[in-house]
Each structure stands twice: as C-alpha cells, then as structure tokens.
C-alpha cells in the first residue's frame, strides 16, 4: 500500500487530507471567533489562508511524488575518444563489422534489414544483451544512412523530451547522454517502477547508434552500456580478414 502513495494517487491523497485538515481548522477558528463585526473579514482571511495552504501542499507533493529520480549519465566515452578519426566505411563494410557482433557471448537476436521509412536511412540492425554479472538488459539499434548529414539530422531529433547533454568527440562523432530516470507503472496507479532506464545515442559518421539500458539496481546503471560501447568500437575498428 505504501508504494501506491507515489505518483498521481499519492498527490491526490495528500492534497485531499491537507484540504480537509485546513477546512476543519478554519471552521474551528471561525466558530470560536464568530462574534463581533470582524467576523466576515476573519472568515475571508481564513478561507484564503486555507486555499493558499492547499495549493502549497499540491505543488510540493507533486514535485516530491512525481519526481523521476533523474540523474546524469555516467557512461564512459573513452572507447569513442580512442577512435576519434572514424573512417567513412561503405555500407557493405559496416554490415560485415556489425554482423560480427553476433559471435560475442550474450549478444542475442542480432538481425538487420533494409529500411526506406526515413530520409536517407538505408539499413537497420538490432540486438539485445543481458549479463549474468549485471542485473540489466539492453537493446542496441544501428541506423545506417546514405550520408553523414542525414545521420546528424536523425541524431538531433533523438529523445527531444529527455534531460540530456550532447558531447562532440570529433567531427565525425557526437554523443547524446540522456539522464537515467525511473518510469511509472500504469498497472499500479502510476506508482514508481523499481527499474531505472538509461538512453545513449551516438552519431558515427553516417550511422546512428541508440542504446537503451534497463536496470533494477540504480547504482550500476550504465555499466552494461559501457560494456556494449566498448564491444561496438572494437567491432568497428577491427581488421576483418
């Protein structure tokens, strides 16, 4: 029952209790000081005070109970900084390098297909990963475009609603580090979900990589993203026979 106090339900319950307590206090004070010519002025002042108290409780409880526990991303950019001079690979070369990731342990369901539903996007890959040592799951998308300009346009449109910071590593590499947040569960009246989510977006030349991580242990959020980012950079810079 305690968890249900979070979210909109908690705001309603706390605000309603505050309203009834304030109304009871106003009624008690008026009943005690109901005599004399200043009764109407006192009643008005107390009612305005009651309204102000109610609004204050609504605002503070909303800020407290609707908070998403947002925290800045701690994802390491070291692997990207080591490949600052990212080469302009051909589509077939990129496909070969990305498909090599399916040989890595814990990489699941890597698949790719042609894409024509966005301006300049020509190919898409996706894979999932889970790790026994990190209680997290991760999904990775590779969006390959026909040129860097279209890739940059897609990158700039990514996650417009989120708190984030954008880092330019080089002329060919940009990174969008979204804050880690906790979402609400509609099945429990929008109470907090114990799972924390983190999104990272990278623009590499004519390709955009989107990594979404979901973790039940907030202190380790970003660890599996770090691991995948390093694996991806190794795949993109390795010498393919």
PDB file of N, CA and C in Angstrom, residues 105-155:
ATOM      1  N   UNK A 105      29.572 -13.517 -26.905  1.00  0.00           N
ATOM      2  CA  UNK A 105      28.723 -14.150 -25.897  1.00  0.00           C
ATOM      3  C   UNK A 105      27.726 -13.134 -25.323  1.00  0.00           C
ATOM      4  N   UNK A 106      26.527 -13.563 -25.099  1.00  0.00           N
ATOM      5  CA  UNK A 106      25.425 -12.783 -24.521  1.00  0.00           C
ATOM      6  C   UNK A 106      24.720 -11.877 -25.526  1.00  0.00           C
ATOM      7  N   UNK A 107      25.254 -11.705 -26.738  1.00  0.00           N
ATOM      8  CA  UNK A 107      24.539 -10.946 -27.760  1.00  0.00           C
ATOM      9  C   UNK A 107      23.441 -11.841 -28.331  1.00  0.00           C
ATOM     10  N   UNK A 108      22.206 -11.350 -28.302  1.00  0.00           N
ATOM     11  CA  UNK A 108      21.058 -12.176 -28.693  1.00  0.00           C
ATOM     12  C   UNK A 108      20.284 -11.522 -29.831  1.00  0.00           C
ATOM     13  N   UNK A 109      19.819 -12.339 -30.721  1.00  0.00           N
ATOM     14  CA  UNK A 109      18.874 -11.937 -31.773  1.00  0.00           C
ATOM     15  C   UNK A 109      19.370 -10.742 -32.597  1.00  0.00           C
ATOM     16  N   UNK A 110      20.598 -10.797 -33.054  1.00  0.00           N
ATOM     17  CA  UNK A 110      21.072  -9.743 -33.946  1.00  0.00           C
ATOM     18  C   UNK A 110      20.491  -9.977 -35.334  1.00  0.00           C
ATOM     19  N   UNK A 111      19.810  -8.977 -35.836  1.00  0.00           N
ATOM     20  CA  UNK A 111      19.240  -9.095 -37.176  1.00  0.00           C
ATOM     21  C   UNK A 111      19.262  -7.723 -37.838  1.00  0.00           C
ATOM     22  N   UNK A 112      19.270  -7.736 -39.168  1.00  0.00           N
ATOM     23  CA  UNK A 112      19.287  -6.497 -39.925  1.00  0.00           C
ATOM     24  C   UNK A 112      18.402  -6.588 -41.149  1.00  0.00           C
ATOM     25  N   UNK A 113      17.991  -5.442 -41.649  1.00  0.00           N
ATOM     26  CA  UNK A 113      17.154  -5.427 -42.848  1.00  0.00           C
ATOM     27  C   UNK A 113      17.219  -4.047 -43.489  1.00  0.00           C
ATOM     28  N   UNK A 114      16.823  -4.001 -44.717  1.00  0.00           N
ATOM     29  CA  UNK A 114      16.793  -2.739 -45.451  1.00  0.00           C
ATOM     30  C   UNK A 114      15.693  -1.845 -44.895  1.00  0.00           C
ATOM     31  N   UNK A 115      15.905  -0.534 -44.984  1.00  0.00           N
ATOM     32  CA  UNK A 115      14.943   0.420 -44.424  1.00  0.00           C
ATOM     33  C   UNK A 115      14.765   1.580 -45.387  1.00  0.00           C
ATOM     34  N   UNK A 116      13.509   1.923 -45.628  1.00  0.00           N
ATOM     35  CA  UNK A 116      13.238   3.046 -46.520  1.00  0.00           C
ATOM     36  C   UNK A 116      12.183   3.980 -45.930  1.00  0.00           C
ATOM     37  N   UNK A 117      11.992   3.915 -44.602  1.00  0.00           N
ATOM     38  CA  UNK A 117      10.952   4.699 -43.978  1.00  0.00           C
ATOM     39  C   UNK A 117      11.399   6.025 -43.404  1.00  0.00           C
ATOM     40  N   UNK A 118      12.643   6.406 -43.597  1.00  0.00           N
ATOM     41  CA  UNK A 118      13.146   7.666 -43.080  1.00  0.00           C
ATOM     42  C   UNK A 118      14.084   8.261 -44.120  1.00  0.00           C
ATOM     43  N   UNK A 119      14.237   9.576 -44.094  1.00  0.00           N
ATOM     44  CA  UNK A 119      15.052  10.253 -45.107  1.00  0.00           C
ATOM     45  C   UNK A 119      16.503   9.792 -45.005  1.00  0.00           C
ATOM     46  N   UNK A 120      16.980   9.123 -46.031  1.00  0.00           N
ATOM     47  CA  UNK A 120      18.378   8.730 -46.098  1.00  0.00           C
ATOM     48  C   UNK A 120      18.740   7.463 -45.356  1.00  0.00           C
ATOM     49  N   UNK A 121      17.812   6.893 -44.580  1.00  0.00           N
ATOM     50  CA  UNK A 121      18.144   5.672 -43.840  1.00  0.00           C
ATOM     51  C   UNK A 121      18.055   4.476 -44.787  1.00  0.00           C
ATOM     52  N   UNK A 122      19.130   3.691 -44.850  1.00  0.00           N
ATOM     53  CA  UNK A 122      19.171   2.610 -45.830  1.00  0.00           C
ATOM     54  C   UNK A 122      19.212   1.221 -45.192  1.00  0.00           C
ATOM     55  N   UNK A 123      19.684   1.120 -43.945  1.00  0.00           N
ATOM     56  CA  UNK A 123      19.797  -0.205 -43.333  1.00  0.00           C
ATOM     57  C   UNK A 123      19.684  -0.082 -41.817  1.00  0.00           C
ATOM     58  N   UNK A 124      19.118  -1.104 -41.175  1.00  0.00           N
ATOM     59  CA  UNK A 124      18.913  -1.115 -39.728  1.00  0.00           C
ATOM     60  C   UNK A 124      19.368  -2.448 -39.154  1.00  0.00           C
ATOM     61  N   UNK A 125      20.044  -2.390 -37.993  1.00  0.00           N
ATOM     62  CA  UNK A 125      20.387  -3.591 -37.227  1.00  0.00           C
ATOM     63  C   UNK A 125      19.877  -3.420 -35.802  1.00  0.00           C
ATOM     64  N   UNK A 126      19.641  -4.553 -35.156  1.00  0.00           N
ATOM     65  CA  UNK A 126      19.226  -4.533 -33.750  1.00  0.00           C
ATOM     66  C   UNK A 126      19.699  -5.806 -33.058  1.00  0.00           C
ATOM     67  N   UNK A 127      20.102  -5.664 -31.790  1.00  0.00           N
ATOM     68  CA  UNK A 127      20.362  -6.847 -30.976  1.00  0.00           C
ATOM     69  C   UNK A 127      20.058  -6.530 -29.512  1.00  0.00           C
ATOM     70  N   UNK A 128      19.850  -7.591 -28.719  1.00  0.00           N
ATOM     71  CA  UNK A 128      19.637  -7.475 -27.279  1.00  0.00           C
ATOM     72  C   UNK A 128      20.798  -8.137 -26.559  1.00  0.00           C
ATOM     73  N   UNK A 129      20.982  -7.745 -25.298  1.00  0.00           N
ATOM     74  CA  UNK A 129      22.006  -8.376 -24.476  1.00  0.00           C
ATOM     75  C   UNK A 129      21.574  -8.334 -23.014  1.00  0.00           C
ATOM     76  N   UNK A 130      21.890  -9.408 -22.312  1.00  0.00           N
ATOM     77  CA  UNK A 130      21.772  -9.438 -20.855  1.00  0.00           C
ATOM     78  C   UNK A 130      23.076 -10.001 -20.308  1.00  0.00           C
ATOM     79  N   UNK A 131      23.369  -9.692 -19.059  1.00  0.00           N
ATOM     80  CA  UNK A 131      24.650 -10.097 -18.481  1.00  0.00           C
ATOM     81  C   UNK A 131      24.409 -10.729 -17.116  1.00  0.00           C
ATOM     82  N   UNK A 132      25.039 -11.860 -16.863  1.00  0.00           N
ATOM     83  CA  UNK A 132      24.828 -12.542 -15.593  1.00  0.00           C
ATOM     84  C   UNK A 132      25.401 -11.752 -14.422  1.00  0.00           C
ATOM     85  N   UNK A 133      26.434 -10.973 -14.674  1.00  0.00           N
ATOM     86  CA  UNK A 133      27.080 -10.227 -13.594  1.00  0.00           C
ATOM     87  C   UNK A 133      26.442  -8.864 -13.361  1.00  0.00           C
ATOM     88  N   UNK A 134      25.627  -8.391 -14.307  1.00  0.00           N
ATOM     89  CA  UNK A 134      24.966  -7.093 -14.185  1.00  0.00           C
ATOM     90  C   UNK A 134      23.469  -7.313 -14.361  1.00  0.00           C
ATOM     91  N   UNK A 135      22.648  -7.022 -13.342  1.00  0.00           N
ATOM     92  CA  UNK A 135      21.200  -7.288 -13.451  1.00  0.00           C
ATOM     93  C   UNK A 135      20.501  -6.295 -14.358  1.00  0.00           C
ATOM     94  N   UNK A 136      20.901  -6.280 -15.624  1.00  0.00           N
ATOM     95  CA  UNK A 136      20.366  -5.296 -16.572  1.00  0.00           C
ATOM     96  C   UNK A 136      20.078  -5.974 -17.896  1.00  0.00           C
ATOM     97  N   UNK A 137      19.262  -5.320 -18.697  1.00  0.00           N
ATOM     98  CA  UNK A 137      19.025  -5.739 -20.073  1.00  0.00           C
ATOM     99  C   UNK A 137      19.274  -4.532 -20.964  1.00  0.00           C
ATOM    100  N   UNK A 138      19.621  -4.813 -22.219  1.00  0.00           N
ATOM    101  CA  UNK A 138      19.995  -3.715 -23.106  1.00  0.00           C
ATOM    102  C   UNK A 138      19.531  -4.027 -24.526  1.00  0.00           C
ATOM    103  N   UNK A 139      19.147  -2.972 -25.230  1.00  0.00           N
ATOM    104  CA  UNK A 139      18.786  -3.091 -26.639  1.00  0.00           C
ATOM    105  C   UNK A 139      19.586  -2.091 -27.442  1.00  0.00           C
ATOM    106  N   UNK A 140      20.148  -2.522 -28.556  1.00  0.00           N
ATOM    107  CA  UNK A 140      21.021  -1.671 -29.367  1.00  0.00           C
ATOM    108  C   UNK A 140      20.487  -1.627 -30.795  1.00  0.00           C
ATOM    109  N   UNK A 141      20.334  -0.411 -31.323  1.00  0.00           N
ATOM    110  CA  UNK A 141      19.925  -0.208 -32.715  1.00  0.00           C
ATOM    111  C   UNK A 141      21.041   0.500 -33.481  1.00  0.00           C
ATOM    112  N   UNK A 142      21.282   0.032 -34.705  1.00  0.00           N
ATOM    113  CA  UNK A 142      22.204   0.688 -35.626  1.00  0.00           C
ATOM    114  C   UNK A 142      21.379   1.199 -36.808  1.00  0.00           C
ATOM    115  N   UNK A 143      21.405   2.484 -37.044  1.00  0.00           N
ATOM    116  CA  UNK A 143      20.708   3.075 -38.181  1.00  0.00           C
ATOM    117  C   UNK A 143      21.751   3.622 -39.145  1.00  0.00           C
ATOM    118  N   UNK A 144      21.865   3.018 -40.311  1.00  0.00           N
ATOM    119  CA  UNK A 144      22.866   3.417 -41.307  1.00  0.00           C
ATOM    120  C   UNK A 144      22.201   4.303 -42.356  1.00  0.00           C
ATOM    121  N   UNK A 145      22.791   5.490 -42.591  1.00  0.00           N
ATOM    122  CA  UNK A 145      22.251   6.455 -43.540  1.00  0.00           C
ATOM    123  C   UNK A 145      23.145   6.563 -44.768  1.00  0.00           C
ATOM    124  N   UNK A 146      22.608   7.222 -45.785  1.00  0.00           N
ATOM    125  CA  UNK A 146      23.368   7.354 -47.028  1.00  0.00           C
ATOM    126  C   UNK A 146      24.464   8.411 -46.932  1.00  0.00           C
ATOM    127  N   UNK A 147      24.387   9.323 -45.951  1.00  0.00           N
ATOM    128  CA  UNK A 147      25.433  10.328 -45.780  1.00  0.00           C
ATOM    129  C   UNK A 147      25.409  10.853 -44.344  1.00  0.00           C
ATOM    130  N   UNK A 148      26.493  11.489 -43.880  1.00  0.00           N
ATOM    131  CA  UNK A 148      26.569  11.988 -42.504  1.00  0.00           C
ATOM    132  C   UNK A 148      25.536  13.059 -42.173  1.00  0.00           C
ATOM    133  N   UNK A 149      25.126  13.855 -43.156  1.00  0.00           N
ATOM    134  CA  UNK A 149      24.153  14.914 -42.881  1.00  0.00           C
ATOM    135  C   UNK A 149      22.815  14.337 -42.433  1.00  0.00           C
ATOM    136  N   UNK A 150      22.330  13.321 -43.135  1.00  0.00           N
ATOM    137  CA  UNK A 150      21.068  12.694 -42.747  1.00  0.00           C
ATOM    138  C   UNK A 150      21.197  11.982 -41.399  1.00  0.00           C
ATOM    139  N   UNK A 151      22.369  11.420 -41.140  1.00  0.00           N
ATOM    140  CA  UNK A 151      22.604  10.791 -39.835  1.00  0.00           C
ATOM    141  C   UNK A 151      22.566  11.834 -38.723  1.00  0.00           C
ATOM    142  N   UNK A 152      23.172  12.985 -38.967  1.00  0.00           N
ATOM    143  CA  UNK A 152      23.189  14.054 -37.966  1.00  0.00           C
ATOM    144  C   UNK A 152      21.786  14.590 -37.727  1.00  0.00           C
ATOM    145  N   UNK A 153      20.995  14.721 -38.764  1.00  0.00           N
ATOM    146  CA  UNK A 153      19.615  15.191 -38.606  1.00  0.00           C
ATOM    147  C   UNK A 153      18.815  14.232 -37.734  1.00  0.00           C
ATOM    148  N   UNK A 154      18.994  12.930 -37.948  1.00  0.00           N
ATOM    149  CA  UNK A 154      18.300  11.936 -37.129  1.00  0.00           C
ATOM    150  C   UNK A 154      18.799  11.988 -35.689  1.00  0.00           C
ATOM    151  N   UNK A 155      20.094  12.140 -35.522  1.00  0.00           N
ATOM    152  CA  UNK A 155      20.686  12.236 -34.178  1.00  0.00           C
ATOM    153  C   UNK A 155      20.096  13.417 -33.410  1.00  0.00           C
TER     154      UNK A 155
END
